[in-house]
Coordinates of C-alpha atoms in Angstrom, one line a residue:
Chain A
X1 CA -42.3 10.5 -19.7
X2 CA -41.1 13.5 -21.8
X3 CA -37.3 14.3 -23.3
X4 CA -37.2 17.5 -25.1
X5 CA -33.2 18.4 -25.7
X6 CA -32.5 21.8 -27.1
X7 CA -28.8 21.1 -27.3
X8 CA -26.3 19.1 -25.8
X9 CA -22.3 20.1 -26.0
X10 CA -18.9 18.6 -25.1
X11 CA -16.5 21.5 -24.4
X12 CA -18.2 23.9 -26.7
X13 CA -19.0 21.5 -29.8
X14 CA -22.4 20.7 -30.5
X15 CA -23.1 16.8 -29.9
X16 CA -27.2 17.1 -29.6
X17 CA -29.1 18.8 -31.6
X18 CA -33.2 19.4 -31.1
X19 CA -34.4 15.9 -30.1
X20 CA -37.7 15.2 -28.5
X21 CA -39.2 11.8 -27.8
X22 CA -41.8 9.9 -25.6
X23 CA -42.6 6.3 -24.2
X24 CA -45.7 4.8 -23.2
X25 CA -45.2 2.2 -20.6
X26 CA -44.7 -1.3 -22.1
X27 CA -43.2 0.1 -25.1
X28 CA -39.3 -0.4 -26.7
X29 CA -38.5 2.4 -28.3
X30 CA -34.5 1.7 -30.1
X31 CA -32.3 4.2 -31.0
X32 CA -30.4 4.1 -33.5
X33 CA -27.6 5.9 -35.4
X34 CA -23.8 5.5 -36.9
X35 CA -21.1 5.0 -34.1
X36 CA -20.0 8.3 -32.3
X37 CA -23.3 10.1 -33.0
X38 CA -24.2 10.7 -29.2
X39 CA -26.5 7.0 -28.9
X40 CA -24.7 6.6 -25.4
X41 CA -24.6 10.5 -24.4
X42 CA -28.7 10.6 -24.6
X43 CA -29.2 7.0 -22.6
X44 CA -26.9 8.9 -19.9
X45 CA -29.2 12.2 -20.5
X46 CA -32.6 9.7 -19.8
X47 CA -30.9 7.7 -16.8
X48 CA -30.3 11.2 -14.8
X49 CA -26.5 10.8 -15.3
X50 CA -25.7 13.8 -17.5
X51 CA -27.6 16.9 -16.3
X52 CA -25.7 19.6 -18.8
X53 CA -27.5 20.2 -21.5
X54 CA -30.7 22.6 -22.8
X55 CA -33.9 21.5 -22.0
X56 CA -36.0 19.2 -20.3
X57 CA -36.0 15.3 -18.9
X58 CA -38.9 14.2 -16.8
X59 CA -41.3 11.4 -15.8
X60 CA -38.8 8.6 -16.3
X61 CA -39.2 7.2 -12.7
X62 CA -36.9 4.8 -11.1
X63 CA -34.4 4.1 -13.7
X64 CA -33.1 0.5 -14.5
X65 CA -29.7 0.7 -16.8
X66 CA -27.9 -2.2 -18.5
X67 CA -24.6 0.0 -19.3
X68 CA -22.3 -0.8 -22.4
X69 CA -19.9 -2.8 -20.4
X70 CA -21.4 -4.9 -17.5
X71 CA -20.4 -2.5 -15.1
X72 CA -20.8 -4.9 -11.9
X73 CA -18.4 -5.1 -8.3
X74 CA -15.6 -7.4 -9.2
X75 CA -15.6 -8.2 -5.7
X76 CA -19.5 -8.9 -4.7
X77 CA -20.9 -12.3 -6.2
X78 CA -23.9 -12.3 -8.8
X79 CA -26.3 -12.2 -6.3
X80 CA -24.7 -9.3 -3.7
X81 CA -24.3 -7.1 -6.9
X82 CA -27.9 -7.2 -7.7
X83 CA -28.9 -6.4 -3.6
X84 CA -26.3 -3.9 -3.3
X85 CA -27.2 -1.7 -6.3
X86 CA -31.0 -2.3 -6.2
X87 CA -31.3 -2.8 -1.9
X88 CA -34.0 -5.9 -3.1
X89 CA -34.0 -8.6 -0.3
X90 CA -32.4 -11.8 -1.3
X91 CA -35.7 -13.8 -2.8
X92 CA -36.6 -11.0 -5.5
X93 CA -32.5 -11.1 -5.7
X94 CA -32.4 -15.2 -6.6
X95 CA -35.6 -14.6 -9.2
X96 CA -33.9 -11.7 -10.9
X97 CA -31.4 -14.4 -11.7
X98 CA -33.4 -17.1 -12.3
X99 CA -35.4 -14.8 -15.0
X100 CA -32.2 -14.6 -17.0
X101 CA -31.0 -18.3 -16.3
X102 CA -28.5 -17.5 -13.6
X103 CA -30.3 -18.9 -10.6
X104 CA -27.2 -21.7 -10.0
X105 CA -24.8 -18.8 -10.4
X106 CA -25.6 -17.2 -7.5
X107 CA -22.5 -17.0 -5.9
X108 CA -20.1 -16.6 -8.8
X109 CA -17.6 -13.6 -9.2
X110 CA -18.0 -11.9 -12.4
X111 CA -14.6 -12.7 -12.7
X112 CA -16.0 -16.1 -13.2
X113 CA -19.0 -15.7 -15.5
X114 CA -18.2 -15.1 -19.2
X115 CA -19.4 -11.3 -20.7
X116 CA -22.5 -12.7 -21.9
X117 CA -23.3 -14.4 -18.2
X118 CA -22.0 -10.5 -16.8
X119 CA -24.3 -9.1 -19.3
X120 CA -27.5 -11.4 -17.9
X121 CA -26.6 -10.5 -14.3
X122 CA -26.6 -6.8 -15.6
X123 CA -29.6 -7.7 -16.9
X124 CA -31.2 -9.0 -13.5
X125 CA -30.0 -6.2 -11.9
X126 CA -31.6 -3.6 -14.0
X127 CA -34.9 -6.0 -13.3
X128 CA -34.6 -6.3 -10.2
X129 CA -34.6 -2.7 -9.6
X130 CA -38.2 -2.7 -10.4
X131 CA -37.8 0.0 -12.8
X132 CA -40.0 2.2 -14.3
X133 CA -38.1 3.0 -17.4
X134 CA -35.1 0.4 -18.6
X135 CA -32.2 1.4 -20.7
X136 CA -30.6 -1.1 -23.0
X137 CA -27.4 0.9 -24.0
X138 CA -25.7 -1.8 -25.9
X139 CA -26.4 -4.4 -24.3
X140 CA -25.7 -7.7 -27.1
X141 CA -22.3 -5.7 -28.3
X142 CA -19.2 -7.3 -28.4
X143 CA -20.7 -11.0 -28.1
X144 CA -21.0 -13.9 -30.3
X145 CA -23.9 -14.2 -32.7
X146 CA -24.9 -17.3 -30.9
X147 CA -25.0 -15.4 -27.4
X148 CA -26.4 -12.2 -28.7
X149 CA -28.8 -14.6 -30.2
X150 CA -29.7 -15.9 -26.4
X151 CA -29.3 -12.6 -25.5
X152 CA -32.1 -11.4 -27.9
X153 CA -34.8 -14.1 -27.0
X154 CA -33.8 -13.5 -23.6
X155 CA -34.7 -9.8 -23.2
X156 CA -37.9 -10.7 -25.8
X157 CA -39.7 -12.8 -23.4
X158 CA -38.7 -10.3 -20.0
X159 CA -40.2 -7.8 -21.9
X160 CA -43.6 -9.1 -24.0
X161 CA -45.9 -7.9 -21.4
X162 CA -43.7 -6.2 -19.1
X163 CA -45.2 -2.3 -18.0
X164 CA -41.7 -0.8 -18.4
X165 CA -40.7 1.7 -20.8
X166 CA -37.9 0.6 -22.6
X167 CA -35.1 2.4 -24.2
X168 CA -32.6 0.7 -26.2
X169 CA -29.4 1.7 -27.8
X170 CA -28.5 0.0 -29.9
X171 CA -26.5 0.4 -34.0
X172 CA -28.1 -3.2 -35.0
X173 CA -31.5 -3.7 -36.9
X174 CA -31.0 -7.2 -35.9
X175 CA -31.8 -6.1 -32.2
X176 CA -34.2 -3.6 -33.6
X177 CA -36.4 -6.0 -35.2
X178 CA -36.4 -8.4 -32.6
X179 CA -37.4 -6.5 -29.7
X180 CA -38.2 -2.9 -30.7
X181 CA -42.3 -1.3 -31.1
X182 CA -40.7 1.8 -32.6
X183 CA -37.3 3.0 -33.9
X184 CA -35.2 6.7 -34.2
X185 CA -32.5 7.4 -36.3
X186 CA -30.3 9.5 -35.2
X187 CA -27.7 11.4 -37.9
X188 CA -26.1 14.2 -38.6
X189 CA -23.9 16.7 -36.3
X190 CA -25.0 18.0 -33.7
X191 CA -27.2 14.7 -34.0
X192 CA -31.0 15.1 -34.7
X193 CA -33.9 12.5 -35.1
X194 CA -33.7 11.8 -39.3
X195 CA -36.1 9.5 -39.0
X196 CA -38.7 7.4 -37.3
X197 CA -40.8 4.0 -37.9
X198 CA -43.3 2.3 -36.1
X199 CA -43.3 -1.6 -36.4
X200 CA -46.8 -2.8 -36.3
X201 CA -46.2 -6.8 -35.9
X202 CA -45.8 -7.8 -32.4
X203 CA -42.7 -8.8 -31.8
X204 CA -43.1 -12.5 -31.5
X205 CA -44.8 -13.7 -34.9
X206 CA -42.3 -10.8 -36.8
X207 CA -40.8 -12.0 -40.1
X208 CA -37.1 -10.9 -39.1
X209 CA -35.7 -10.5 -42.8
X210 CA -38.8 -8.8 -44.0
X211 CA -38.7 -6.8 -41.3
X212 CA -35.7 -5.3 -41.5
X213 CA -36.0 -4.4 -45.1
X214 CA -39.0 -2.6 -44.4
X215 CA -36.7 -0.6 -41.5
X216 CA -33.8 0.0 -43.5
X217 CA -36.7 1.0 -46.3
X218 CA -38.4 3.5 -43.9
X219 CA -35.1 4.8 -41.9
X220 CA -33.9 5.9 -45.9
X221 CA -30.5 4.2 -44.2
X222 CA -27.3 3.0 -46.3
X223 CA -24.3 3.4 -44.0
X224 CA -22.3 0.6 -43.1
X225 CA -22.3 0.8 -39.2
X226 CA -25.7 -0.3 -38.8
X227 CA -25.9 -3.9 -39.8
Chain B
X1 CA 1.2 -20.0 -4.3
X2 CA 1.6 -23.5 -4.8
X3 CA 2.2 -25.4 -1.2
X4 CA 5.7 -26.7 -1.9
X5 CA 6.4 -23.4 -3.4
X6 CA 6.1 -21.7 -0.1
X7 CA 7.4 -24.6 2.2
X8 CA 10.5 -23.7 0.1
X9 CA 10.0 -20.1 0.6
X10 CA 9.9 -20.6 4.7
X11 CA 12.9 -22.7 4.2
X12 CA 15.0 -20.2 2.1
X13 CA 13.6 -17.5 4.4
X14 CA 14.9 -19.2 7.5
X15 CA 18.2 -20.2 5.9
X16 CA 19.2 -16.7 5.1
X17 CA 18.0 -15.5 8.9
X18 CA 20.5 -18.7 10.0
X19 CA 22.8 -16.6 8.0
X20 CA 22.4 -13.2 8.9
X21 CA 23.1 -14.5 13.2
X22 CA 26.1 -16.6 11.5
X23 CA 27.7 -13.5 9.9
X24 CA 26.8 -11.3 13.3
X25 CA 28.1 -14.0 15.8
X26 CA 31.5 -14.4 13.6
X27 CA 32.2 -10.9 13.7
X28 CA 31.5 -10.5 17.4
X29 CA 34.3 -13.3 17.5
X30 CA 36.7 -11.3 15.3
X31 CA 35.7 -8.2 17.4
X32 CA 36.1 -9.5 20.7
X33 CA 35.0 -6.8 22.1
X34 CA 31.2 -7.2 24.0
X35 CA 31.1 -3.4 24.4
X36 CA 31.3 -2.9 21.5
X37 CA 29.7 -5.4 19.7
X38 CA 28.1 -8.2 21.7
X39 CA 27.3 -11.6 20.3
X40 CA 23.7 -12.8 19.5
X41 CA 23.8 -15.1 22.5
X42 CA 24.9 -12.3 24.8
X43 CA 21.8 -10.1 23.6
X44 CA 19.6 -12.9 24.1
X45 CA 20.8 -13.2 27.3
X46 CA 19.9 -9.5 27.9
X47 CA 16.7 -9.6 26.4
X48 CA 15.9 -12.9 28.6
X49 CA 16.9 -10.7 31.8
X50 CA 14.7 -7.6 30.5
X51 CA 12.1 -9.5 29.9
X52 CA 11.5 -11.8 32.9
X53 CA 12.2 -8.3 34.5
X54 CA 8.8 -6.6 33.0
X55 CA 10.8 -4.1 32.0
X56 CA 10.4 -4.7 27.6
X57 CA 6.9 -5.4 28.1
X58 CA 6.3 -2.1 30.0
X59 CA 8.4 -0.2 27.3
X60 CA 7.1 -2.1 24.2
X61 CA 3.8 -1.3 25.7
X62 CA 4.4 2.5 25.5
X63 CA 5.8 2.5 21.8
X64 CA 3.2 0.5 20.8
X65 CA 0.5 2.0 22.3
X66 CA 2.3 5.7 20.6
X67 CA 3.2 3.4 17.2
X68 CA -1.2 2.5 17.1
X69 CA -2.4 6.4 18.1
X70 CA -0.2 7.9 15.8
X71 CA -0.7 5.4 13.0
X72 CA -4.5 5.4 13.6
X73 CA -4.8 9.1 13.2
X74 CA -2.4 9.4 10.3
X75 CA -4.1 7.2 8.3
X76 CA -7.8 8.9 9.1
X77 CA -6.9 12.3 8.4
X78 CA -4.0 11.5 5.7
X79 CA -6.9 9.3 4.3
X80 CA -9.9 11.9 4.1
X81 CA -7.4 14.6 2.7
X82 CA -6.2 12.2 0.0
X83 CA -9.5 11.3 -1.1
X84 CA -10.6 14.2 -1.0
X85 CA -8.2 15.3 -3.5
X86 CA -7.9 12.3 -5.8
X87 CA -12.3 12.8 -6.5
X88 CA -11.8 17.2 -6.7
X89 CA -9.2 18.7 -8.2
X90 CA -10.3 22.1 -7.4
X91 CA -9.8 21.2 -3.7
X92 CA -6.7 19.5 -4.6
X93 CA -5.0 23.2 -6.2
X94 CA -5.4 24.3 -2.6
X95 CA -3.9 20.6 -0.7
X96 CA -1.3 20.0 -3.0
X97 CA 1.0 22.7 -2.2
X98 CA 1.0 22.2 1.5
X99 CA 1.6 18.5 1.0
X100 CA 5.1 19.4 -1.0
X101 CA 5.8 21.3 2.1
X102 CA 5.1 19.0 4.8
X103 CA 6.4 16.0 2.7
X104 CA 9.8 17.8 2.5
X105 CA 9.7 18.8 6.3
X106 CA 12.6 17.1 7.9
X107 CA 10.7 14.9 10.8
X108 CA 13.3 15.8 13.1
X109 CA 12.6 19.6 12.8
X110 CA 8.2 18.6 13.0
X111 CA 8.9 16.7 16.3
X112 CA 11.5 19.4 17.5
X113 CA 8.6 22.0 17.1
X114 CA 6.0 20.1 18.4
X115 CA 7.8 19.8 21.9
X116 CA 8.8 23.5 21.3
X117 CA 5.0 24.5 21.0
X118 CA 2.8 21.8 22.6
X119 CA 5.1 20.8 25.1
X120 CA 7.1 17.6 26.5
X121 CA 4.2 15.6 26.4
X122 CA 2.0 12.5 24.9
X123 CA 0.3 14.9 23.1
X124 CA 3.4 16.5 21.4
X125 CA 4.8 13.2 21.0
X126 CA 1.9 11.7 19.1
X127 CA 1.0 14.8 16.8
X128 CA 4.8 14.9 15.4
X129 CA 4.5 11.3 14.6
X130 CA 1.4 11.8 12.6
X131 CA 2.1 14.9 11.0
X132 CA 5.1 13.3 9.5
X133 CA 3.1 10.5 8.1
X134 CA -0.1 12.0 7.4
X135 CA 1.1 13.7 3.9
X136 CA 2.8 10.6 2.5
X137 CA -0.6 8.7 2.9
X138 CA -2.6 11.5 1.7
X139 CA -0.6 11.5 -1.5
X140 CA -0.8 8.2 -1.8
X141 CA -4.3 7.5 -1.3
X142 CA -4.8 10.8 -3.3
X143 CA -2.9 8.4 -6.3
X144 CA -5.4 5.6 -5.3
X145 CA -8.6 7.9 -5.6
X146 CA -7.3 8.9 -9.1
X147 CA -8.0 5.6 -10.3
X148 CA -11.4 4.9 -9.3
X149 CA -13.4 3.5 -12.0
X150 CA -15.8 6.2 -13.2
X151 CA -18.3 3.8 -14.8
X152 CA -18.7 2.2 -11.0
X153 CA -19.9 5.5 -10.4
X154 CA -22.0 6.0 -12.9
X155 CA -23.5 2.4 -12.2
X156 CA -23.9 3.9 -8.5
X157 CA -25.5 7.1 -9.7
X158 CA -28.0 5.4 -12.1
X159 CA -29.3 2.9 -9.1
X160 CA -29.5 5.7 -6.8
X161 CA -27.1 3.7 -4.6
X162 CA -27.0 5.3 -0.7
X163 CA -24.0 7.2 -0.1
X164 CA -22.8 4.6 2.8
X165 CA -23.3 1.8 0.9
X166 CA -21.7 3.0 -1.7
X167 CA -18.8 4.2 0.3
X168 CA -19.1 0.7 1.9
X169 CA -19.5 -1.8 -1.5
X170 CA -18.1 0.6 -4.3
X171 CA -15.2 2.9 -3.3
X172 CA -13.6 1.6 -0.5
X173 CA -13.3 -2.2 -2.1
X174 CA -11.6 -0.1 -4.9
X175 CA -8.9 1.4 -2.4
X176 CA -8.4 -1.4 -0.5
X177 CA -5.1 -1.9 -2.1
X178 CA -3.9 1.3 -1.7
X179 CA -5.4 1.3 2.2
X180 CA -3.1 -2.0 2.3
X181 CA 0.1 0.1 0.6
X182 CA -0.2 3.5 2.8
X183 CA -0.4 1.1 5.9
X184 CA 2.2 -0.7 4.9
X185 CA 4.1 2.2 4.4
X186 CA 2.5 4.3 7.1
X187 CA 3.4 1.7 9.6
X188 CA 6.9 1.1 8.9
X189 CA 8.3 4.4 8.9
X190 CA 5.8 5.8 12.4
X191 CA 7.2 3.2 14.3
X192 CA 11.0 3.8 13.8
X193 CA 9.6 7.8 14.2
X194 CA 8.2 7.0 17.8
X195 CA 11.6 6.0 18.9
X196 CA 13.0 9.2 17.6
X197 CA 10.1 11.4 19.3
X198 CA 10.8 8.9 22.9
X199 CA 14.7 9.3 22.4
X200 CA 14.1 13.0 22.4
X201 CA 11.5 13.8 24.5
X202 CA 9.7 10.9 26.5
X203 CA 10.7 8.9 30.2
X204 CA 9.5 6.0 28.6
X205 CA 9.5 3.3 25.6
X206 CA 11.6 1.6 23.0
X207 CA 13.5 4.9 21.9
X208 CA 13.5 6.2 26.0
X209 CA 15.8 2.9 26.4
X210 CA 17.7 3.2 23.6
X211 CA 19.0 7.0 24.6
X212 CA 19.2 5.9 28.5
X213 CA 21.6 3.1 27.2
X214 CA 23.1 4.7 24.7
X215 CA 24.1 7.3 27.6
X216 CA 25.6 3.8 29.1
X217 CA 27.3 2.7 26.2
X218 CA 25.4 -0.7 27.1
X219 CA 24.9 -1.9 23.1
X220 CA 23.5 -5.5 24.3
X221 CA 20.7 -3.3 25.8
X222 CA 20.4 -1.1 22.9
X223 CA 20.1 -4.0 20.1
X224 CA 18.2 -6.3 22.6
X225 CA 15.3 -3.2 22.8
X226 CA 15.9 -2.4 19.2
X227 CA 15.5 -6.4 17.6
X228 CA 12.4 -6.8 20.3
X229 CA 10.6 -3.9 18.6
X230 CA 10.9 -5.4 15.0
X231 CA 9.9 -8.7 15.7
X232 CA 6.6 -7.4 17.6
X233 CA 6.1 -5.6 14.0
X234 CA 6.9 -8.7 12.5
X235 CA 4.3 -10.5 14.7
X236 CA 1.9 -7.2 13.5
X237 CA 2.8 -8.0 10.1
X238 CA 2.1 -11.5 9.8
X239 CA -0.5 -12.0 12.5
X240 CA -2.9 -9.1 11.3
X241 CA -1.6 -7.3 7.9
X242 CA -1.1 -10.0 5.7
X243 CA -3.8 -12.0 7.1
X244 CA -6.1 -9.0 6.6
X245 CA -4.5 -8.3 2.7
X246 CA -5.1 -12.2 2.1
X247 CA -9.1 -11.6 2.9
X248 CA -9.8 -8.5 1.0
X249 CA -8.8 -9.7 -2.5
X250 CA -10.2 -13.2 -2.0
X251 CA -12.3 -12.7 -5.0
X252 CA -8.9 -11.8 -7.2
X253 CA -8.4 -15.6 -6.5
X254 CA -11.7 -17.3 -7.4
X255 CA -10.9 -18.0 -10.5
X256 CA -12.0 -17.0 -14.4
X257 CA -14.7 -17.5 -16.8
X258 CA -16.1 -20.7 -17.0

């Protein structure tokens, strides 16, 4: 899987700059950055949604995205919204949602389900897509600490192990630490790659707090908006 | 809607039809004129007479079958061209202006030139209907395609969601209420139209009647034809539209977050 962006613009102003990365499969690579620095406009670049910009996207595969918002059919229940977007027959549908403890949800609206619950069927559905590469864009925003908390050990377990490459968006070290192998920071505008870290310590016996020193050491970041 | 709430609703609703006969059958008894203005009785008395005859089914028949052909294709073609130009603008530059000119053709002069050009026939009769209705759906299912949710489609993009199915699941779940509005609409206004187009061109319907007793001066005829007609839409309306609205936004009703 290779991403080499030249340049990326929105109505003639520069939003990329030169950015070049790669996965191996079973790896989570975060990317990071400030707010606004164009996290969500290279996630859409990798998932084959944004195809204007200099340079080159390949070997991604079948894509599985977790968007920003849940982004699921107000109208389908859990289940039908995972086997309409993936086409998945109904079994792989039911232990998509029993890998993110939704299995007696099955038929719920998302109407019904709280944001973190729409966020886990999200989840499932990205899953159950059998995806090559999965994109976390966002994915524990905008919830309690508590559920981005559930969130977090969640998506740990789905992915210790797991053969997928994994992107994830994300502005908080907290998620970084938790479930990333290595970790970009984007800054700057247009937005380049400032800096880069590897985390040796598999994820489950990581030191969170020592950890993130060490990332905030090696990312030279101050700013506010990451926390 | 709470049960007791629309019990009372059905109540109030009959009360004020109780009403609207009350009001007509006391001013047929100020008027005293049947001729002129015949009581309710006396129209139900016609309507009995037309109907034991065969002679309102055969007519309602006719409308109706004109009323379905006309709505069915105004709402296909009116449809695809509003959709079409709610999801492109560049394609709706080019629709837009012939839309303000057939929305602000009279129908009268549309049906006029259909009989001029295509001739007195079901064919004539059928196209002037539609092409009255079909840019008043277009626009408004044009409105409707406006507001489809672009991160659906990005969601459909990123799965590689087939085109069907997403047509099937996605957008059409998402236009549903304005399908529901534009038929409403739609339906309203072609059916009063088809009586125009049978009044001035066709040997048979609703609107045939109304002309051939209107030639008679026979006004129990006329309103006995006329009220007929609008309680079959009512029958339309509460038998398949509402029932139909009711289904598609069942899941608007199941309920919040737990």
């Amino acid at each position: 899987m290779k991403l080499e962006i030249a340049g990326k613009s929105f109505g003639g102003t520069p939003v990329l700059g030169a950015i070049s990365l790669t996965v191996a499969p079973g790896e989570v690579l975060a990317v990071t950055g400030p707010s606004g620095i164009g996290k969500s406009t290279l996630a859409r670049i990798m998932a084959g949604l944004d195809h204007d910009f200099d340079g080159t996207c390949s070997g991604f595969g079948r894509v599985g995205m977790v968007f920003q918002n849940p982004t699921l059919l107000p109208w389908r229940t859990a289940l039908d919204n995972i086997l309409i977007a993936t086409g998945c027959d109904a079994n792989a549908g039911r232990d998509a949602l029993d890998h993110v403890e939704l299995g007696t949800r099955q038929d719920a609206f998302p109407g019904q389900l709280s944001l973190g619950q729409q966020r886990r069927v999200a989840l499932a559905r990205a899953l159950a897509a059998n995806p090559d590469t999965l994109i976390l864009d966002e994915a524990f925003a905008s919830l309690d600490e508590a559920t981005a908390g559930r969130m977090r050990s969640l998506a740990q377990s789905i992915l210790q192990g797991s053969h997928y490459r994994t992107i994830l968006i994300t502005h908080n070290l907290v998620d970084v630490v938790h479930l990333a192998d290595a970790v970009l920071l984007l800054g700057q505008h247009p937005a380049i790659v400032l800096a880069e870290h590897k985390i040796p310590t598999p994820r489950p016996i990581r030191d969170l707090k020592a950890e993130m020193a060490v990332v905030r050491q090696q990312l030279h970041w101050q700013g506010s908006d990451i926390q | 809607m709470p049960p007791e709430n629309s019990r009372a609703g059905i109540y109030k609703g009959l009360i004020s039809l109780a009403a609207f006969l009350g009001l007509w059958a006391v001013m047929a008894a100020i008027v005293q004129d049947s001729s002129m203005l015949p009581s309710p009785n006396r129209v139900a008395q016609v309507f009995w007479s037309e109907a034991l005859s065969g002679e309102i089914a055969f007519h309602m028949q006719a409308t109706l079958a004109r009323v379905i052909a006309a709505f069915v294709l105004a709402m296909s073609i009116g449809s695809m061209i509003g959709i079409a130009a709610g999801r492109n603008p560049g394609f709706n530059l080019w629709a837009a202006p012939w839309l303000i000119i057939f929305l602000n053709l009279p129908a009268l002069v549309v049906i006029v030139l259909c009989y001029l050009w295509i001739g007195l026939n079901e064919v004539a009769a059928i196209a002037a209907v539609a092409l009255n209705k079909i840019p008043m759906i277009a626009v408004m299912m044009r409105e409707g395609a406006r507001t489809l949710d672009p991160a659906l489609d990005d969601m459909t993009r990123a799965f590689a969601i087939p085109r069907l199915t997403s047509w099937r699941h996605v957008i059409v779940p998402q236009l549903a209420p304005h399908f529901a509005s534009a038929g409403r609409a739609g339906f309203a206004l072609i059916w009063k139209i088809v009586l125009v187009v049978e009044f001035l061109g066709r040997s048979n319907g609703v609107g045939f009647q109304i002309h051939l007793n209107f030639q008679l001066f026979d006004v129990a005829r006329i309103l006995a034809y006329a009220l007929g007609f609008v309680a079959l839409m009512l029958v339309v309306e509460f038998l398949i539209v509402q029932p139909w609205e009711r289904s598609a936004s069942k899941w608007r009703r199941a309920g919040t977050a737990r």
